[in-house]
Amino acid sequence: LMTKDLFTVILLHYNQPRYVLSAIDSVLNQNYANIEIILADDASKDIDLDMIKNYINSNKNPSGNSGGIFLYN
């Protein structure tokens, strides 16, 4: 059984939740199954971490890709 290499996508975000959700969708819609997302936020005033976690968990591709790792400055 071969495992696929982990592919990491780093998304930078500051006060643009509409665009970060679109970027997350782009990652989640990939066919590759072993993806992680690192979201780096620069102290945005309009981001809700729980909302983004829930969004990722409820919009995962059935192939099982993408978990989330969240970092804040």
Coordinates of C-alpha atoms in Angstrom, one line a residue:
L1 CA 0.0 0.0 0.0
M2 CA 1.6 3.3 -1.1
T3 CA 0.8 6.5 0.7
K4 CA 0.7 9.8 -1.1
D5 CA 3.0 12.6 -0.1
L6 CA 1.5 15.3 2.0
F7 CA 0.8 18.5 0.0
T8 CA 0.7 21.7 2.1
V9 CA -1.1 24.8 0.9
I10 CA -0.4 28.0 2.8
L11 CA -3.1 30.7 2.6
L12 CA -2.3 34.2 3.8
H13 CA -5.3 36.2 5.1
Y14 CA -6.1 39.7 6.4
N15 CA -9.6 41.1 6.6
Q16 CA -11.0 39.4 3.5
P17 CA -13.1 36.4 4.6
R18 CA -14.9 36.1 1.3
Y19 CA -11.6 35.5 -0.5
V20 CA -10.2 33.1 2.1
L21 CA -13.3 30.9 1.7
S22 CA -12.9 30.9 -2.0
A23 CA -9.3 30.0 -1.7
I24 CA -10.2 27.2 0.7
D25 CA -12.8 25.9 -1.8
S26 CA -10.1 25.8 -4.4
V27 CA -7.9 23.6 -2.2
L28 CA -10.8 21.4 -1.1
N29 CA -11.9 20.7 -4.7
Q30 CA -8.5 19.2 -5.7
N31 CA -8.4 15.5 -6.6
Y32 CA -5.3 14.9 -4.6
A33 CA -6.3 13.2 -1.3
N34 CA -3.5 14.1 1.1
I35 CA -3.7 17.9 1.6
E36 CA -3.3 20.1 4.6
I37 CA -4.2 23.8 4.8
I38 CA -2.2 26.3 6.8
L39 CA -4.1 29.6 7.2
A40 CA -1.9 32.5 8.4
D41 CA -3.9 35.4 9.6
D42 CA -2.4 38.8 10.4
A43 CA -4.8 39.7 13.3
S44 CA -7.9 40.2 11.1
K45 CA -10.8 41.8 12.8
D46 CA -13.4 39.9 10.7
I47 CA -12.3 36.2 10.9
D48 CA -14.1 33.6 13.0
L49 CA -11.8 30.6 13.4
D50 CA -14.7 28.2 14.4
M51 CA -16.6 29.2 11.3
I52 CA -13.7 28.4 9.1
K53 CA -13.0 25.1 10.8
N54 CA -16.7 24.2 10.4
Y55 CA -16.6 25.3 6.8
I56 CA -13.7 23.1 6.0
N57 CA -15.1 20.1 7.8
S58 CA -18.5 20.4 6.1
N59 CA -17.1 21.0 2.6
K60 CA -14.4 18.4 2.3
N61 CA -14.1 16.5 -0.9
P62 CA -15.4 12.9 -0.5
S63 CA -12.0 11.7 -1.5
G64 CA -10.9 12.7 2.0
N65 CA -8.6 15.6 1.3
S66 CA -7.8 18.5 3.6
G67 CA -7.5 19.0 7.2
G68 CA -6.8 22.4 8.7
I69 CA -3.9 24.0 10.6
F70 CA -4.4 27.5 11.7
L71 CA -1.7 30.0 12.7
Y72 CA -2.1 33.6 13.9
N73 CA 0.5 36.3 14.2

